[in-house]
Short mmCIF file of C-alpha atoms in Angstrom, two decimals:
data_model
loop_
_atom_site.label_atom_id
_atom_site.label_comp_id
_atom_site.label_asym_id
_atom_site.label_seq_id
_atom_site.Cartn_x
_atom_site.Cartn_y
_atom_site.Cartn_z
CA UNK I 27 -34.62 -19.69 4.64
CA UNK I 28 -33.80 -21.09 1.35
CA UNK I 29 -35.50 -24.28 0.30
CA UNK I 30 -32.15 -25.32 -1.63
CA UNK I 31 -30.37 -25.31 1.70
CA UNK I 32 -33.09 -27.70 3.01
CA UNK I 33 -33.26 -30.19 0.17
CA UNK I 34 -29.21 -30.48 0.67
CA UNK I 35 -28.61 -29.66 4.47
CA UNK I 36 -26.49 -32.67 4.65
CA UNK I 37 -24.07 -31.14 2.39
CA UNK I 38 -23.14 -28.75 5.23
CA UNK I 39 -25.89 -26.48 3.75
CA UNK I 40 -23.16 -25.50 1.28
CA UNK I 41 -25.91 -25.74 -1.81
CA UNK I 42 -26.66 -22.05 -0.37
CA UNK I 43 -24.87 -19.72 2.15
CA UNK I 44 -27.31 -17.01 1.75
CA UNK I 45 -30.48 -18.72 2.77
CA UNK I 46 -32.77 -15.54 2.52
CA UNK I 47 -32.21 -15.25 -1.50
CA UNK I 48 -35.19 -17.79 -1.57
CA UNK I 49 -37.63 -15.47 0.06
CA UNK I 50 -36.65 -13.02 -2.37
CA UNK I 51 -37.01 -15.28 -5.17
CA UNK I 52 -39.57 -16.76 -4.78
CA UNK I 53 -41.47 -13.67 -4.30
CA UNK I 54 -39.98 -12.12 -7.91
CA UNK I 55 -40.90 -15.44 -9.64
CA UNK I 56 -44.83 -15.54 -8.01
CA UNK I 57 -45.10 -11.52 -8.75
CA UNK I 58 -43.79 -12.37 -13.01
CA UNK I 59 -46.88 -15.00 -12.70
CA UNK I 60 -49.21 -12.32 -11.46
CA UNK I 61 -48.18 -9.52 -14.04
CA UNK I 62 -48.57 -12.04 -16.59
CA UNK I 63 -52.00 -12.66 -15.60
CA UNK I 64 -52.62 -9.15 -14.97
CA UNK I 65 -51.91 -8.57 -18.69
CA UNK I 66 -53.79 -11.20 -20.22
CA UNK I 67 -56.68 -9.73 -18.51
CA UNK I 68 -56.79 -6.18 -19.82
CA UNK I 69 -59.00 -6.71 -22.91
CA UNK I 70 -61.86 -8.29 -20.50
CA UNK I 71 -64.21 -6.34 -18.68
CA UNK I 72 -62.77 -2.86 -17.31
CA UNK I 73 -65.78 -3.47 -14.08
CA UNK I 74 -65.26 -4.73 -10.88
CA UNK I 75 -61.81 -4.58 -9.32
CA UNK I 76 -58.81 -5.24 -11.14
CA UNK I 77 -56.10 -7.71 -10.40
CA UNK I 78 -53.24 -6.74 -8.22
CA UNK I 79 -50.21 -8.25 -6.97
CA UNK I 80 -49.87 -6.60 -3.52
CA UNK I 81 -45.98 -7.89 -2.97
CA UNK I 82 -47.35 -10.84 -1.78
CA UNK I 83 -50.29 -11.91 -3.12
CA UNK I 84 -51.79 -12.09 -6.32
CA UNK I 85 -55.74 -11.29 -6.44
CA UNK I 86 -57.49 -11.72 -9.26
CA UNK I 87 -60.39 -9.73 -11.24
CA UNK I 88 -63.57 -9.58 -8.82
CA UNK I 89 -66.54 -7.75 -9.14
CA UNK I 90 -68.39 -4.90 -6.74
CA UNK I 91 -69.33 -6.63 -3.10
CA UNK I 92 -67.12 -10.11 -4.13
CA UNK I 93 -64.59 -11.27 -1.59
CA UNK I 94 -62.24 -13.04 -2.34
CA UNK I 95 -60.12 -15.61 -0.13
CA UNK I 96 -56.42 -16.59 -0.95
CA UNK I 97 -54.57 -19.24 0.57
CA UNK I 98 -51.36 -17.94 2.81
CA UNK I 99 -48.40 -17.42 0.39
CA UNK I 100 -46.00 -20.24 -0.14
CA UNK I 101 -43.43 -17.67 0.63
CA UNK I 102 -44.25 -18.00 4.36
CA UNK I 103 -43.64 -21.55 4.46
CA UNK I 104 -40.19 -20.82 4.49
CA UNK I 105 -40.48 -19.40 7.87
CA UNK I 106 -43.81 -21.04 9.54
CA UNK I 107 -46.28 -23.81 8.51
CA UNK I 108 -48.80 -21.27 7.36
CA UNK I 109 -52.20 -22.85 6.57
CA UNK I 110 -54.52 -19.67 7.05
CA UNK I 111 -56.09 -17.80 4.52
CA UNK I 112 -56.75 -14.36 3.71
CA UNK I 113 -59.75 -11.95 2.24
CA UNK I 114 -60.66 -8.83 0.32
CA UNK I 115 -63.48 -7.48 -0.31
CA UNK I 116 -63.99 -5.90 -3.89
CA UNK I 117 -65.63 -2.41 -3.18
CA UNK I 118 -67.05 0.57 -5.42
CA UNK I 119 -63.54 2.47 -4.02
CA UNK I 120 -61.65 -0.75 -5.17
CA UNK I 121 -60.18 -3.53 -2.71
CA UNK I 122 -60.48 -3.37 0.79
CA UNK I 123 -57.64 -3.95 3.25
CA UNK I 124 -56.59 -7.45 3.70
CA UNK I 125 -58.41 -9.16 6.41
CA UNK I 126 -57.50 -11.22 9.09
CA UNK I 127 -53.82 -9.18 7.94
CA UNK I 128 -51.16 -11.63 6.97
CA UNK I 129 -49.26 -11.77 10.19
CA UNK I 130 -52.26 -12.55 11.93
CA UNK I 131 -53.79 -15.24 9.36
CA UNK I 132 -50.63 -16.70 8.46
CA UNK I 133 -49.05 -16.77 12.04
CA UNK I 134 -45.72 -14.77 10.83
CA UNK I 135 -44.91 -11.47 12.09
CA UNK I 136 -44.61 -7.95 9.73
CA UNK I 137 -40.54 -7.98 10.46
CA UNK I 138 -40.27 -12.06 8.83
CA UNK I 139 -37.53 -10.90 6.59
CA UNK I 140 -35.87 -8.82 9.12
CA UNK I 141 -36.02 -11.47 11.45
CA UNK I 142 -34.98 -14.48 9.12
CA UNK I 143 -32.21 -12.08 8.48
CA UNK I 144 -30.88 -11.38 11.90
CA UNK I 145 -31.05 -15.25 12.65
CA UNK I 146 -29.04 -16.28 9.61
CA UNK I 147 -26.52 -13.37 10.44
CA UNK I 148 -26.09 -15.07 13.94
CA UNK I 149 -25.79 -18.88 12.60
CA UNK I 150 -22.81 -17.11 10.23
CA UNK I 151 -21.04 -15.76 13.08
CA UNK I 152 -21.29 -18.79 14.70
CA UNK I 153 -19.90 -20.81 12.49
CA UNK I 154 -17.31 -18.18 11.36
CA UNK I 155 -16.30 -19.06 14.84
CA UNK I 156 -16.69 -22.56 14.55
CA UNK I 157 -14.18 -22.55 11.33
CA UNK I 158 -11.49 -20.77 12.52
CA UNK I 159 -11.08 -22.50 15.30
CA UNK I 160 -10.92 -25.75 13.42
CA UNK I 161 -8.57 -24.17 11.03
CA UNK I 162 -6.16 -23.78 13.47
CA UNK I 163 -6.51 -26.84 15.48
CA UNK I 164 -6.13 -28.33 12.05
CA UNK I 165 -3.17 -27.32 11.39
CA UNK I 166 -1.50 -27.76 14.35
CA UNK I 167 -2.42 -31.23 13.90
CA UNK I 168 -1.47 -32.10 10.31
CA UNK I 169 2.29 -30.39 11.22
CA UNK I 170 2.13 -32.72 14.07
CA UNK I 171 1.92 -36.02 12.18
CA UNK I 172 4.11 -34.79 9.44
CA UNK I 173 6.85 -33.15 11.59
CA UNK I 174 7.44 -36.75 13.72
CA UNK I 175 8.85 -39.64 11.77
CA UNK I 176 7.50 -42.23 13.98
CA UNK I 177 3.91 -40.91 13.31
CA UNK I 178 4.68 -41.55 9.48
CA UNK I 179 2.05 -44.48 8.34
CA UNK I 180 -0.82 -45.49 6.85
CA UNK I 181 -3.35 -44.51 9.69
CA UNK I 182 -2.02 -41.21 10.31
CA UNK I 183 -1.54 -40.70 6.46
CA UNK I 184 -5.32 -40.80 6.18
CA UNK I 185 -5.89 -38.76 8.71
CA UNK I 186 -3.53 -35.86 7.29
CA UNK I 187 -5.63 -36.24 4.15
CA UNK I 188 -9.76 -36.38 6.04
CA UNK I 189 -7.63 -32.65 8.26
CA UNK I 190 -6.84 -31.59 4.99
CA UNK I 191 -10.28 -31.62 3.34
CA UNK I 192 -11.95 -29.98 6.57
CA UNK I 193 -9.34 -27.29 6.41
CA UNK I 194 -10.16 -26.71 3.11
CA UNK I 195 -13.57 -26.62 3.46
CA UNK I 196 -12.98 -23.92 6.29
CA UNK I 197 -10.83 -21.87 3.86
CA UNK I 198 -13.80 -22.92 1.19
CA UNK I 199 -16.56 -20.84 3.44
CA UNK I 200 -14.41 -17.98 4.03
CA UNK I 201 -13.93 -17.60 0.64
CA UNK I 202 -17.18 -18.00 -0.62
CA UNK I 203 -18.25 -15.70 2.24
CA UNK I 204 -15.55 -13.04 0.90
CA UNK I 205 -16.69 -13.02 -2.59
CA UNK I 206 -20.45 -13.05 -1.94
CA UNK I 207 -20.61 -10.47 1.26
CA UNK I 208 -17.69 -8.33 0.49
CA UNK I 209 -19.79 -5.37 0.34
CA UNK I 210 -23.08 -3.83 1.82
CA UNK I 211 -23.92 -2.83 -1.66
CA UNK I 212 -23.43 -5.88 -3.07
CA UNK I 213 -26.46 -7.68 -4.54
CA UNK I 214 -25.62 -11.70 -3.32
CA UNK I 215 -29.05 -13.11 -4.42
CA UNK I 216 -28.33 -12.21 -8.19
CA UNK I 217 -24.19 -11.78 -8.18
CA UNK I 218 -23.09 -13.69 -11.30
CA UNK I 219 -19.38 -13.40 -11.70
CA UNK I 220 -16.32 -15.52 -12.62
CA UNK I 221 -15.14 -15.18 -9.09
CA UNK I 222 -18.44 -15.79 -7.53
CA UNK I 223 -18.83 -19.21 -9.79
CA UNK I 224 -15.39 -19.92 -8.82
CA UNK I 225 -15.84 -19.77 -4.96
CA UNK I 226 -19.20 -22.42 -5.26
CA UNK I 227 -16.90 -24.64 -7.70
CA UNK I 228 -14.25 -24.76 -4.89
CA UNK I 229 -16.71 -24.95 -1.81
CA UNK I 230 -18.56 -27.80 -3.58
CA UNK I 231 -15.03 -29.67 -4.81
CA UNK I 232 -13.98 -29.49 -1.00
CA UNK I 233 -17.24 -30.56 0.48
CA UNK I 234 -17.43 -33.94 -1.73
CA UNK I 235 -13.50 -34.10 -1.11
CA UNK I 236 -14.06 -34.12 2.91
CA UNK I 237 -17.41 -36.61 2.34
CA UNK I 238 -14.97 -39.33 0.68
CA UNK I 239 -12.21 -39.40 3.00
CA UNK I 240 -14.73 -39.69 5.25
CA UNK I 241 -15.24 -42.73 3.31
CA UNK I 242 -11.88 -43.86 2.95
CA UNK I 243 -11.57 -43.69 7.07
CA UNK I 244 -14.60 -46.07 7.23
CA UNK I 245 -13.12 -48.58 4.64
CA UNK I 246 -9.50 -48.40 6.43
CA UNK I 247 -11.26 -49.55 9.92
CA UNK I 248 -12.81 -51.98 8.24
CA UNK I 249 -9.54 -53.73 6.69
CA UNK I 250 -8.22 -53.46 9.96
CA UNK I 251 -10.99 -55.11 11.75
CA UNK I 252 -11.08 -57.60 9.31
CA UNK I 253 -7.51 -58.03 9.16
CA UNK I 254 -7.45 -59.22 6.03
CA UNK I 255 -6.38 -55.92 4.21
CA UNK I 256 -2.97 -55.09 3.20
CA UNK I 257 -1.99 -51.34 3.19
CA UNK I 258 0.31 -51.01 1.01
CA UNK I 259 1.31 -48.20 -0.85
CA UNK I 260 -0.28 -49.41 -3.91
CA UNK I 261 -3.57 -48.97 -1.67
CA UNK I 262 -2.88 -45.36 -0.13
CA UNK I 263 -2.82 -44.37 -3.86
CA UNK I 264 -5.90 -46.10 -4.30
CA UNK I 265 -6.95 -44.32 -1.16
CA UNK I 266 -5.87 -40.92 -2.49
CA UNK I 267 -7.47 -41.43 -5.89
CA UNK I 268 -10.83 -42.68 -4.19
CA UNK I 269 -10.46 -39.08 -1.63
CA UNK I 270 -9.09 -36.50 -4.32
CA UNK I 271 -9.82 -37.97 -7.78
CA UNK I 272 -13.21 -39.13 -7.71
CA UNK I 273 -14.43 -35.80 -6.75
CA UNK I 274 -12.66 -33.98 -9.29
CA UNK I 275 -14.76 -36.04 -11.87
CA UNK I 276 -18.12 -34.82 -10.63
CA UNK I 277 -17.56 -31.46 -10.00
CA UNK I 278 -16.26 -31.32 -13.77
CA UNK I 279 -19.32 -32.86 -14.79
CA UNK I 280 -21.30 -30.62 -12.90
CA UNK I 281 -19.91 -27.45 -14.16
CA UNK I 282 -20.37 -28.50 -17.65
CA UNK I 283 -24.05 -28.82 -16.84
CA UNK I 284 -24.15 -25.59 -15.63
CA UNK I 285 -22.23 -24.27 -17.89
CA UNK I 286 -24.59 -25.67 -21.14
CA UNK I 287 -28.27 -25.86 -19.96
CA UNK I 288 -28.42 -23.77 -16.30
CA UNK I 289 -26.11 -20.77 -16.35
CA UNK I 290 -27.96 -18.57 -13.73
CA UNK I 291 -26.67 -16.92 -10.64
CA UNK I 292 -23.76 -17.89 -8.63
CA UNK I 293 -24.39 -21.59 -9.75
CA UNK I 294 -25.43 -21.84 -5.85
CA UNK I 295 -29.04 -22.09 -6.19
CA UNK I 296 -29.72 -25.97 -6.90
CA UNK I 297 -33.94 -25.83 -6.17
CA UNK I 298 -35.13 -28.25 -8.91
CA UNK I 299 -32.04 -28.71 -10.78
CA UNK I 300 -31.66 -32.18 -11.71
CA UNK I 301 -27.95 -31.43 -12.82
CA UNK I 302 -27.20 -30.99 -9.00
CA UNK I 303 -27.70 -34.71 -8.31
CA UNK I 304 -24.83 -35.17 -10.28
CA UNK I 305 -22.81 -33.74 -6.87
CA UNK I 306 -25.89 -34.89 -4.45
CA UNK I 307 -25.80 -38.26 -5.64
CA UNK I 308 -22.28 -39.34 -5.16
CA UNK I 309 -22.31 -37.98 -1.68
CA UNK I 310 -25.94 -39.55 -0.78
CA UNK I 311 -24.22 -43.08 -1.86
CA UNK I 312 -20.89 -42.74 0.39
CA UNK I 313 -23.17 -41.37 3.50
CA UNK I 314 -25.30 -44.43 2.77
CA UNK I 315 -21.67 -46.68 2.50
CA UNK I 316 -20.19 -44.92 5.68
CA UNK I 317 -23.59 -45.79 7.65
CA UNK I 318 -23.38 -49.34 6.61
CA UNK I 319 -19.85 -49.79 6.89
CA UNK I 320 -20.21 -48.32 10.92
CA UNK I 321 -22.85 -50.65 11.49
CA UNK I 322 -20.78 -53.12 10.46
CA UNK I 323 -17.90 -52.06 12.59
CA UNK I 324 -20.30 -52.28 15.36
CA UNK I 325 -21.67 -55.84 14.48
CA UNK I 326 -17.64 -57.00 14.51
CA UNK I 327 -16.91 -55.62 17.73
CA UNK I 328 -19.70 -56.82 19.73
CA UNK I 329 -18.89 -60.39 18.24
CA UNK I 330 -14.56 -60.03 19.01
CA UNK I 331 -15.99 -59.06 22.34
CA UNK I 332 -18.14 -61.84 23.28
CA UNK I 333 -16.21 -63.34 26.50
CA UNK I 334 -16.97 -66.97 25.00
CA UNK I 335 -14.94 -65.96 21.53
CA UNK I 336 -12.35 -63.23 23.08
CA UNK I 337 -8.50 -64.49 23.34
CA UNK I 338 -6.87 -62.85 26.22
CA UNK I 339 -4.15 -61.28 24.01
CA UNK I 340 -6.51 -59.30 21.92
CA UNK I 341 -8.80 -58.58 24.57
CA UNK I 342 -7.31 -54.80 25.42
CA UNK I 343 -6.85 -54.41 21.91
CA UNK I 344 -10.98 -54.95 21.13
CA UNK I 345 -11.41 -52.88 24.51
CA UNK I 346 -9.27 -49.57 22.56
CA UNK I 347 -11.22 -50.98 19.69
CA UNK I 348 -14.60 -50.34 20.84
CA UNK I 349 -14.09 -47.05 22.89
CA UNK I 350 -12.48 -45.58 19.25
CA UNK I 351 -15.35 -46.58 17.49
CA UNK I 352 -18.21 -44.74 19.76
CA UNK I 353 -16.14 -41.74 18.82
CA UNK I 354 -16.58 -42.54 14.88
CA UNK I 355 -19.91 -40.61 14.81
CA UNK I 356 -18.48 -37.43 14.33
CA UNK I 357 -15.80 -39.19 11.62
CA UNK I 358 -17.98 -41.09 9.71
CA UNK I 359 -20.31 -38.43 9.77
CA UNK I 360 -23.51 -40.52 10.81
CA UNK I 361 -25.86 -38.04 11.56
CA UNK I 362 -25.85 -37.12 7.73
CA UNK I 363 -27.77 -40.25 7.48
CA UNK I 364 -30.34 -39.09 9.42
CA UNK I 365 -31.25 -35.60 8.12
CA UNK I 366 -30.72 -37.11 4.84
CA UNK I 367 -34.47 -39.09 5.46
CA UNK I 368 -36.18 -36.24 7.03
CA UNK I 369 -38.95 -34.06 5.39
CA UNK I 370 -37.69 -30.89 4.01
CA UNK I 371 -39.36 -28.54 6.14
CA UNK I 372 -38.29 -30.52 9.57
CA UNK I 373 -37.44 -27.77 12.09
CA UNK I 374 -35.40 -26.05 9.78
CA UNK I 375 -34.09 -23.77 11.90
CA UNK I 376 -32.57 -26.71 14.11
CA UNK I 377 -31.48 -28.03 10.91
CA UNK I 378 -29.26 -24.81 10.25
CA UNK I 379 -27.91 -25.05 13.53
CA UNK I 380 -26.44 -28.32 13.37
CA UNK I 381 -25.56 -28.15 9.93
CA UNK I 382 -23.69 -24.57 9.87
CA UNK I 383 -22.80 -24.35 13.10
CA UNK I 384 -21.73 -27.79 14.64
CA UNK I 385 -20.84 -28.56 11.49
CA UNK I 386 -18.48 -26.00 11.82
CA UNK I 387 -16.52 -27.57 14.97
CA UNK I 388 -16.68 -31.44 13.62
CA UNK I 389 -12.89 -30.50 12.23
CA UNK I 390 -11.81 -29.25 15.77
CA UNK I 391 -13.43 -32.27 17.09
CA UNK I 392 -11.94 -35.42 14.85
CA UNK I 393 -8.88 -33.21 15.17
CA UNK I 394 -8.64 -33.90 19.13
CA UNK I 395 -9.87 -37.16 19.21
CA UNK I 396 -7.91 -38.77 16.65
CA UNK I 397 -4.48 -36.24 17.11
CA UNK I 398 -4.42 -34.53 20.38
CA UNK I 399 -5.50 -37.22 22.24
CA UNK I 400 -4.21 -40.34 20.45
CA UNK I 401 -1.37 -41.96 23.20
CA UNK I 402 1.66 -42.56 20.32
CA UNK I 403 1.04 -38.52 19.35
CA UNK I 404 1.49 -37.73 22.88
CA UNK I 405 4.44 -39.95 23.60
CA UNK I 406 6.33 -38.87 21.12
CA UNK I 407 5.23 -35.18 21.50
CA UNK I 408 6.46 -35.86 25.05
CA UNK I 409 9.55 -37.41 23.96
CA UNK I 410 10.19 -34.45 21.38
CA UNK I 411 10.28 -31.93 24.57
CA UNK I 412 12.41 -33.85 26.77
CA UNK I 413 14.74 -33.93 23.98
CA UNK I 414 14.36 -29.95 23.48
CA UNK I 415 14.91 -29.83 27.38
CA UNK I 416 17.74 -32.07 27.51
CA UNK I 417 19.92 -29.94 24.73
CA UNK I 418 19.11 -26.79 25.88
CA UNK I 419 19.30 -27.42 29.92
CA UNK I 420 20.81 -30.94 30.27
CA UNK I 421 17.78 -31.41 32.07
CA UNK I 422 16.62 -35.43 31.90
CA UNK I 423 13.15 -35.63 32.63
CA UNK I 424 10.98 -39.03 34.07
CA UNK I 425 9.87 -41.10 31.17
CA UNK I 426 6.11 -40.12 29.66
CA UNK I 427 3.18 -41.63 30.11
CA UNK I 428 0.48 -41.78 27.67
CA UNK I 429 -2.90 -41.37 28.03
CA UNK I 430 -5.90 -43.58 28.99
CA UNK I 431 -6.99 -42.29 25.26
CA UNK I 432 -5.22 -44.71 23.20
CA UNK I 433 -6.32 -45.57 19.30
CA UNK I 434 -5.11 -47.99 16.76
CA UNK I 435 -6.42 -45.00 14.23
#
């Protein structure tokens, strides 16, 4: 797994799609350490055993009937919490086996990269899955609310825009995928091409572009619960500037930075970069807005709803109110908030999970709640076919009637 994905799994894990480069480089940066200590020990004393690096470890000069003990790689970290140690013994034939063996001392097994690598293959068809589904849910939805004139307004212009940004975050991954895995013989851990650099530019641009209209929901619920807002279309620009624009001016920042002082890879490797808090920041601050701002919500409606303050006319409309905003988790994007706090190596493989592959289905999931199910969508989807049915068959069906799922969003 690769530590980059785990220092920015709230992203979407979108710092790194191919979490098992780490193992790999890790291991190449820990084996340069060893040759270079290997070298600066040839003009010493030729007895004894020499140091090694045994694709692992690195064991240094020992002399006959020494053993040495080594800590358990840091590699293995990535996969267990390996605290174990392991020993040689320096012999007149040179270095003995490895004893207790690393899969036993460690607690990993001899197939970890095999393994890591089957696991990570599985979370990508999963939320291969979990994409393309959401793309097409997606896009059923934004033709929807832009096909129907009576859907036309502020609300459901906000929501066009937050089904926008998760459909291009789904065409994002596919992309990235596509450049990065479009051949067996490809080397993804050390591809470095304008297309490659292209795809993370775009898959970053649409992840920060998705975080910030989640944003620009929270901030239109609150005007609305606070009634004091006016939407007008002064404000859906400022709205559309907040959701498109701001992001645009990080993720130019950001590739300047890599471009001057940390041109390596695919640019998708962020471990210790500072220049990727210039992206990490901006979406830290509007999970830590969007978590305040639904806490907030929450602290309105329960007061609107206290039966001592509640007016019977708005008391149906708090009721809609309050059902609407237990399904804002997946909107707002609240469980961010609390992976964002965790250690990095907190069940990381549940991390993954969530983060790649529910991840995947949040677009399907806003897409129903706040489309599909929304009463005015079905009424007038409703109305639309009775219409259809009326020029084609002079067939007059019974009025609609809209469902117990109704939202003011």
């Amino acid at each position: 797994g690769s530590r980059s994905i785990h220092r920015s799994i709230f992203l979407t894990a979108f710092s790194s799609l191919h979490p098992e480069c780490e193992y790999i480089f890790q291991l190449e940066k820990e084996e340069r350490h060893c040759l270079q200590y290997i070298a600066e020990q040839e003009n010493r004393s030729t007895e004894g055993c020499w140091p090694f690096w045994d694709a692992v470890t690195c064991w240094p000069h020992a002399v006959v009937g020494e053993t040495v003990h080594r800590a358990c790689p840091a590699v293995f970290s990535l996969f267990r919490n390996s605290t174990g140690s392991v020993s040689r013994n320096c012999t007149s034939g040179g270095w003995s086996r490895p004893f207790p063996p690393y899969h036993v001392a460690c607690n990993v097994d001899d197939d970890i990269p095999e393994m890591e690598e089957s696991y990570f293959a599985s979370v990508k068809l999963i939320y291969t899955i979990g994409y393309s589904i959401s793309l097409v849910v997606l896009a059923v939805a934004v033709l929807i609310l832009l096909l129907f004139r009576k859907l036309r307004c502020a609300r459901n212009f906000i929501h066009i825009q937050l089904f926008l940004t998760f459909i291009l975050k789904a065409v994002a991954v596919f992309i990235k995928d596509a450049t990065l895995f479009s051949s067996d013989d490809t080397n993804h851990c050390t591809l470095s091409t304008f297309a490659c650099k292209a795809s993370v530019v775009f898959c970053h641009y649409c992840v920060m572009a998705n975080f910030f209209w989640l944003l620009v929901e929270a901030l239109y619920l609150s005007s609305l619960l606070l009634s004091s807002f006016y939407h007008s279309r002064r404000c859906l620009w400022g709205f559309s500037l907040l959701g498109w624009g701001v992001p645009v001016l990080f993720i130019v920042l950001w590739i300047g930075s890599r471009v001057y002082f940390e041109d390596t890879e695919c640019w998708d490797i962020n471990e210790d970069s500072p220049y990727w808090w210039i992206i990490k920041g901006p979406i830290v601050v509007s999970i830590a807005v969007n978590f305040m701002l639904f806490m907030n919500i929450i602290r309105i409606l329960i007061q609107k709803l206290n039966p001592r303050l509640i007016q019977f006319n708005n008391s149906s409309q708090y009721r809609r109110l309050t059902k609407s905003t237990l399904l804002l988790i997946p909107l707002f994007g609240t469980h961010y908030m609390f992976f964002n706090f965790l250690p990095d190596y907190f069940n990381i493989n549940l991390r993954l999970c969530i983060e790649l592959c529910m991840g995947s289905f949040q677009g399907l999931l806003v897409a129903i709640l706040y489309c599909f199910l929304n009463q005015e969508v079905q009424k007038e989807v409703h109305m639309q076919w009775l219409r259809w049915q009326e020029r084609s068959y002079g067939v007059v069906s019974p009025a609609p009637k809209g469902s117990q799922m109704d939202t003011p969003f």
